[in-house]
Amino acid sequence: MRIGDIPVGDGAPLVLITGVNVVESERTTLTVAHQLREIAARHDFPVVFKASVDKANRSSLSSYRGLGFDEGLRVLARVRAETGIPVMTDVHEPGQAKPAAEVADCLQIPAFLCRQTDLVVACAATGRPVNIKKGQFMAPLDIRHAVEKVAAYGKSGALVSERGTTFGYDDLVVDMRSLIQMREFAPVCFDATHSVQRRRPGDAASDGDRTMVAPLARAAVAVGLDAIFVEVHPEPDTAPCDGPSQLGYQDFERLITEVRAIDRVVAPGRSRPRG
């Protein structure tokens, strides 16, 4: 499969999917996109910029959702035009798939919605590739059915993202065996940001532990995968959504330096990006 002009899987170079959690302002989103493009280029990574245009899957009515679907897409369109890199965003309802596909190079199915057939089919039918976040409640092999839905209604393919499995009360555990199992039927991405989320029962918003992002990302790349997903914010402690799970620029660049070194050891036969 390809996201824009970037090949994913089947021996292609490891892809970096990164960006802000949600489009919170045009200025911040554009600034982060340009900064991440420069960091990715320094470390020889093909890069996809990801930002949600509407965080509809919130625990509380008071949780921040972004600028709204239409305004968020407008900002993402500007990111794509100014940076030249492909973009990815979430889709929460079947009716959002077509307008989102007019801007985004890849449509993402949120983890809690990965079994919603109408949504998956609508995204696949746009002709865009689909990134399916594996639900926290699912075994790795069960996500194959969602991949088959994409294959039945679309031609651009599916990427499957691991983001941890629910353990106990709202804590997540990453089973690295899932990366190997899912890679048997689809390219696999590891979502290092959302895998470190945690939420105490009854709380209105998720907490997280960003100190675990780098160890889990390093481990996932060592196991073998096709893409790594890390969210970044210029000031994570003040980010309006999922700040405790995001990295600042310095920590992010340190991490992808380590990831690049690991990937060169475990996958020396990968073709390298040109330029």
Tab-separated table of C-alpha atoms in Angstrom:
chain	number	residue	atom	x	y	z
A	1	MET	CA	0.000	0.000	0.000
A	2	ARG	CA	0.979	3.647	-0.363
A	3	ILE	CA	0.138	6.794	1.569
A	4	GLY	CA	0.494	9.509	-1.010
A	5	ASP	CA	3.772	8.646	-2.722
A	6	ILE	CA	5.115	6.749	0.301
A	7	PRO	CA	5.188	2.941	0.117
A	8	VAL	CA	4.275	1.149	3.351
A	9	GLY	CA	5.131	-2.470	4.072
A	10	ASP	CA	6.578	-5.245	1.915
A	11	GLY	CA	10.180	-4.252	2.628
A	12	ALA	CA	9.676	-0.503	2.127
A	13	PRO	CA	11.519	1.931	4.444
A	14	LEU	CA	10.137	2.421	7.944
A	15	VAL	CA	7.544	5.212	7.804
A	16	LEU	CA	7.183	7.900	10.454
A	17	ILE	CA	3.591	8.961	11.178
A	18	THR	CA	3.630	12.014	13.397
A	19	GLY	CA	1.862	15.268	14.151
A	20	VAL	CA	-0.347	16.934	16.716
A	21	ASN	CA	-3.134	15.030	18.420
A	22	VAL	CA	-5.794	17.447	17.193
A	23	VAL	CA	-5.925	20.548	15.024
A	24	GLU	CA	-6.035	23.110	17.829
A	25	SER	CA	-5.045	26.183	15.817
A	26	GLU	CA	-3.859	26.863	12.290
A	27	ARG	CA	-0.607	28.446	13.471
A	28	THR	CA	0.348	25.614	15.844
A	29	THR	CA	-0.537	22.906	13.339
A	30	LEU	CA	1.477	24.492	10.527
A	31	THR	CA	4.445	25.220	12.786
A	32	VAL	CA	4.562	21.641	14.038
A	33	ALA	CA	4.188	20.227	10.519
A	34	HIS	CA	7.140	22.216	9.195
A	35	GLN	CA	9.271	21.337	12.220
A	36	LEU	CA	8.518	17.630	11.975
A	37	ARG	CA	9.224	17.577	8.253
A	38	GLU	CA	12.691	18.998	8.952
A	39	ILE	CA	13.387	16.528	11.766
A	40	ALA	CA	12.252	13.568	9.648
A	41	ALA	CA	14.463	14.689	6.751
A	42	ARG	CA	17.507	14.916	9.021
A	43	HIS	CA	17.004	11.283	10.002
A	44	ASP	CA	16.111	9.897	6.584
A	45	PHE	CA	12.452	9.100	7.364
A	46	PRO	CA	9.553	9.225	4.929
A	47	VAL	CA	6.916	11.102	6.930
A	48	VAL	CA	3.125	11.331	7.099
A	49	PHE	CA	1.551	14.166	9.078
A	50	LYS	CA	-1.373	13.127	11.292
A	51	ALA	CA	-3.837	15.352	13.115
A	52	SER	CA	-7.444	14.764	14.115
A	53	VAL	CA	-9.888	17.329	12.752
A	54	ASP	CA	-12.506	16.462	15.372
A	55	LYS	CA	-11.873	14.406	18.513
A	56	ALA	CA	-15.362	12.959	18.678
A	57	ASN	CA	-14.383	10.000	20.874
A	58	ARG	CA	-14.174	11.967	24.117
A	59	SER	CA	-15.158	10.730	27.576
A	60	SER	CA	-16.708	14.030	28.649
A	61	LEU	CA	-18.725	16.781	26.966
A	62	SER	CA	-16.201	19.258	28.365
A	63	SER	CA	-13.208	17.587	26.643
A	64	TYR	CA	-11.527	19.549	23.859
A	65	ARG	CA	-12.514	18.404	20.342
A	66	GLY	CA	-10.699	20.818	18.051
A	67	LEU	CA	-11.765	23.524	15.600
A	68	GLY	CA	-14.527	21.455	14.033
A	69	PHE	CA	-14.588	19.047	11.103
A	70	ASP	CA	-14.713	21.550	8.229
A	71	GLU	CA	-12.230	24.018	9.714
A	72	GLY	CA	-9.884	21.200	10.672
A	73	LEU	CA	-9.894	19.888	7.109
A	74	ARG	CA	-9.142	23.362	5.798
A	75	VAL	CA	-6.072	23.564	8.040
A	76	LEU	CA	-4.927	20.076	7.016
A	77	ALA	CA	-5.285	21.036	3.366
A	78	ARG	CA	-2.972	23.968	3.990
A	79	VAL	CA	-0.468	21.697	5.767
A	80	ARG	CA	-0.444	19.385	2.758
A	81	ALA	CA	-0.050	22.241	0.290
A	82	GLU	CA	2.718	24.040	2.190
A	83	THR	CA	4.812	21.062	3.333
A	84	GLY	CA	4.303	18.686	0.431
A	85	ILE	CA	3.916	15.723	2.791
A	86	PRO	CA	0.865	13.420	2.902
A	87	VAL	CA	-1.653	13.857	5.703
A	88	MET	CA	-3.853	11.517	7.739
A	89	THR	CA	-6.918	12.187	9.855
A	90	ASP	CA	-9.658	10.311	11.739
A	91	VAL	CA	-13.149	9.644	10.458
A	92	HIS	CA	-15.939	8.926	12.961
A	93	GLU	CA	-19.050	8.681	10.780
A	94	PRO	CA	-19.614	7.208	7.291
A	95	GLY	CA	-20.744	10.599	5.980
A	96	GLN	CA	-17.382	12.126	6.870
A	97	ALA	CA	-15.376	9.733	4.710
A	98	LYS	CA	-15.834	11.389	1.325
A	99	PRO	CA	-15.070	15.004	2.370
A	100	ALA	CA	-12.123	13.829	4.477
A	101	ALA	CA	-10.732	11.870	1.522
A	102	GLU	CA	-10.736	15.030	-0.593
A	103	VAL	CA	-8.009	16.373	1.713
A	104	ALA	CA	-6.371	13.442	3.491
A	105	ASP	CA	-4.108	10.895	1.810
A	106	CYS	CA	-5.067	8.265	4.380
A	107	LEU	CA	-8.186	7.881	6.519
A	108	GLN	CA	-7.897	6.574	10.065
A	109	ILE	CA	-10.478	4.456	11.884
A	110	PRO	CA	-10.383	5.153	15.654
A	111	ALA	CA	-9.783	2.126	17.868
A	112	PHE	CA	-13.225	2.124	19.464
A	113	LEU	CA	-14.845	2.162	15.990
A	114	CYS	CA	-12.761	-0.497	14.247
A	115	ARG	CA	-15.677	-2.969	14.124
A	116	GLN	CA	-18.151	-0.475	12.622
A	117	THR	CA	-18.679	-2.004	9.191
A	118	ASP	CA	-20.442	0.980	7.589
A	119	LEU	CA	-17.627	3.291	8.666
A	120	VAL	CA	-14.834	1.002	7.472
A	121	VAL	CA	-16.589	0.376	4.154
A	122	ALA	CA	-17.238	4.088	3.578
A	123	CYS	CA	-13.571	4.895	4.133
A	124	ALA	CA	-12.396	2.079	1.849
A	125	ALA	CA	-14.845	3.123	-0.889
A	126	THR	CA	-13.193	6.557	-1.178
A	127	GLY	CA	-10.148	4.899	-2.729
A	128	ARG	CA	-7.865	6.162	0.015
A	129	PRO	CA	-5.792	3.749	2.119
A	130	VAL	CA	-7.173	3.139	5.607
A	131	ASN	CA	-5.266	3.039	8.886
A	132	ILE	CA	-7.261	0.824	11.262
A	133	LYS	CA	-6.467	1.297	14.933
A	134	LYS	CA	-6.861	-2.090	16.632
A	135	GLY	CA	-9.427	-1.830	19.400
A	136	GLN	CA	-8.131	-2.071	22.956
A	137	PHE	CA	-10.662	-4.865	23.448
A	138	MET	CA	-9.519	-7.055	20.530
A	139	ALA	CA	-7.107	-9.915	20.036
A	140	PRO	CA	-4.561	-9.244	17.265
A	141	LEU	CA	-5.903	-11.876	14.874
A	142	ASP	CA	-9.451	-10.490	15.096
A	143	ILE	CA	-8.500	-7.258	13.335
A	144	ARG	CA	-8.066	-9.331	10.162
A	145	HIS	CA	-11.820	-9.010	9.603
A	146	ALA	CA	-11.580	-5.221	9.373
A	147	VAL	CA	-8.712	-5.559	6.891
A	148	GLU	CA	-10.894	-7.868	4.792
A	149	LYS	CA	-13.682	-5.251	4.787
A	150	VAL	CA	-11.254	-2.696	3.381
A	151	ALA	CA	-10.053	-5.148	0.744
A	152	ALA	CA	-13.622	-5.921	-0.319
A	153	TYR	CA	-14.622	-2.288	-0.904
A	154	GLY	CA	-11.355	-0.520	-1.703
A	155	LYS	CA	-8.185	-0.987	-3.700
A	156	SER	CA	-5.679	1.101	-1.741
A	157	GLY	CA	-5.106	-1.262	1.171
A	158	ALA	CA	-5.115	-1.143	4.945
A	159	LEU	CA	-2.534	-0.429	7.607
A	160	VAL	CA	-3.169	-1.834	11.090
A	161	SER	CA	-2.054	0.108	14.173
A	162	GLU	CA	-1.329	-1.453	17.557
A	163	ARG	CA	-2.132	0.803	20.508
A	164	GLY	CA	-2.204	-1.583	23.442
A	165	THR	CA	-4.800	-3.839	25.013
A	166	THR	CA	-6.980	-3.033	28.005
A	167	PHE	CA	-5.702	-4.613	31.194
A	168	GLY	CA	-7.599	-4.228	34.434
A	169	TYR	CA	-9.285	-0.856	34.816
A	170	ASP	CA	-8.404	1.398	31.882
A	171	ASP	CA	-4.689	0.633	31.822
A	172	LEU	CA	-3.054	-0.586	28.608
A	173	VAL	CA	-0.467	-3.277	28.037
A	174	VAL	CA	1.397	-3.779	24.757
A	175	ASP	CA	1.935	-7.383	23.712
A	176	MET	CA	4.752	-7.249	21.153
A	177	ARG	CA	3.640	-10.607	19.760
A	178	SER	CA	0.683	-8.783	18.206
A	179	LEU	CA	3.016	-6.934	15.814
A	180	ILE	CA	4.250	-10.235	14.421
A	181	GLN	CA	0.788	-11.784	14.258
A	182	MET	CA	-0.892	-8.865	12.488
A	183	ARG	CA	1.980	-8.443	10.069
A	184	GLU	CA	0.994	-11.775	8.543
A	185	PHE	CA	-1.990	-10.118	6.834
A	186	ALA	CA	-1.315	-6.356	6.736
A	187	PRO	CA	1.419	-3.745	7.149
A	188	VAL	CA	1.690	-2.839	10.845
A	189	CYS	CA	2.189	0.456	12.663
A	190	PHE	CA	2.947	0.884	16.356
A	191	ASP	CA	1.183	3.821	18.011
A	192	ALA	CA	3.651	4.690	20.760
A	193	THR	CA	1.631	7.676	21.975
A	194	HIS	CA	-1.776	6.174	22.634
A	195	SER	CA	-0.265	2.981	24.045
A	196	VAL	CA	0.853	4.916	27.128
A	197	GLN	CA	-2.566	6.367	27.900
A	198	ARG	CA	-4.178	5.535	31.197
A	199	ARG	CA	-7.405	6.684	32.770
A	200	ARG	CA	-8.671	6.226	36.280
A	201	PRO	CA	-12.285	4.983	36.282
A	202	GLY	CA	-14.675	7.912	36.492
A	203	ASP	CA	-12.181	10.532	35.287
A	204	ALA	CA	-13.324	12.807	32.472
A	205	ALA	CA	-10.038	12.674	30.544
A	206	SER	CA	-7.166	10.279	29.958
A	207	ASP	CA	-3.834	10.646	31.673
A	208	GLY	CA	-0.630	9.175	30.278
A	209	ASP	CA	3.029	8.465	30.920
A	210	ARG	CA	5.227	9.911	28.189
A	211	THR	CA	8.337	8.373	29.788
A	212	MET	CA	7.116	5.042	28.390
A	213	VAL	CA	6.799	6.259	24.778
A	214	ALA	CA	10.475	5.793	23.883
A	215	PRO	CA	11.002	2.355	25.512
A	216	LEU	CA	7.893	0.943	23.828
A	217	ALA	CA	8.769	2.487	20.463
A	218	ARG	CA	12.294	1.070	20.589
A	219	ALA	CA	10.961	-2.367	21.478
A	220	ALA	CA	8.379	-2.308	18.673
A	221	VAL	CA	10.935	-1.365	16.019
A	222	ALA	CA	13.227	-4.106	17.304
A	223	VAL	CA	10.423	-6.661	16.864
A	224	GLY	CA	9.853	-5.468	13.307
A	225	LEU	CA	7.137	-3.293	11.787
A	226	ASP	CA	6.350	-0.971	8.903
A	227	ALA	CA	5.496	2.373	10.525
A	228	ILE	CA	5.879	4.119	13.871
A	229	PHE	CA	3.315	6.629	15.157
A	230	VAL	CA	4.321	9.339	17.653
A	231	GLU	CA	2.420	12.516	18.476
A	232	VAL	CA	4.345	15.706	19.171
A	233	HIS	CA	3.477	19.082	20.653
A	234	PRO	CA	5.647	22.190	21.157
A	235	GLU	CA	4.406	22.377	24.775
A	236	PRO	CA	3.025	18.947	25.756
A	237	ASP	CA	2.195	19.964	29.317
A	238	THR	CA	-0.264	22.587	28.057
A	239	ALA	CA	-1.681	20.660	25.080
A	240	PRO	CA	-5.496	20.707	25.159
A	241	CYS	CA	-5.793	16.996	24.357
A	242	ASP	CA	-3.682	13.974	25.468
A	243	GLY	CA	-0.741	16.151	26.496
A	244	PRO	CA	0.673	13.630	29.042
A	245	SER	CA	1.187	11.110	26.228
A	246	GLN	CA	2.860	13.431	23.714
A	247	LEU	CA	6.533	14.328	23.259
A	248	GLY	CA	8.249	17.672	22.842
A	249	TYR	CA	10.583	18.307	19.902
A	250	GLN	CA	13.817	17.354	21.696
A	251	ASP	CA	12.521	14.085	23.088
A	252	PHE	CA	10.983	13.252	19.736
A	253	GLU	CA	14.223	13.799	17.820
A	254	ARG	CA	16.156	11.781	20.394
A	255	LEU	CA	13.680	8.945	19.988
A	256	ILE	CA	13.766	8.774	16.208
A	257	THR	CA	17.582	8.872	16.312
A	258	GLU	CA	17.402	5.696	18.411
A	259	VAL	CA	14.672	4.194	16.237
A	260	ARG	CA	16.709	4.786	13.080
A	261	ALA	CA	19.723	3.013	14.618
A	262	ILE	CA	17.621	0.023	15.696
A	263	ASP	CA	15.916	-0.258	12.320
A	264	ARG	CA	19.250	-0.342	10.512
A	265	VAL	CA	20.283	-3.316	12.645
A	266	VAL	CA	17.078	-5.384	12.513
A	267	ALA	CA	16.080	-4.561	8.913
A	268	PRO	CA	19.333	-3.908	7.019
A	269	GLY	CA	17.779	-5.069	3.758
A	270	ARG	CA	15.125	-2.343	3.598
A	271	SER	CA	15.348	-0.113	0.593
A	272	ARG	CA	16.261	3.421	1.538
A	273	PRO	CA	14.269	6.523	0.573
A	274	ARG	CA	15.775	8.589	-2.218
A	275	GLY	CA	17.040	12.107	-1.719
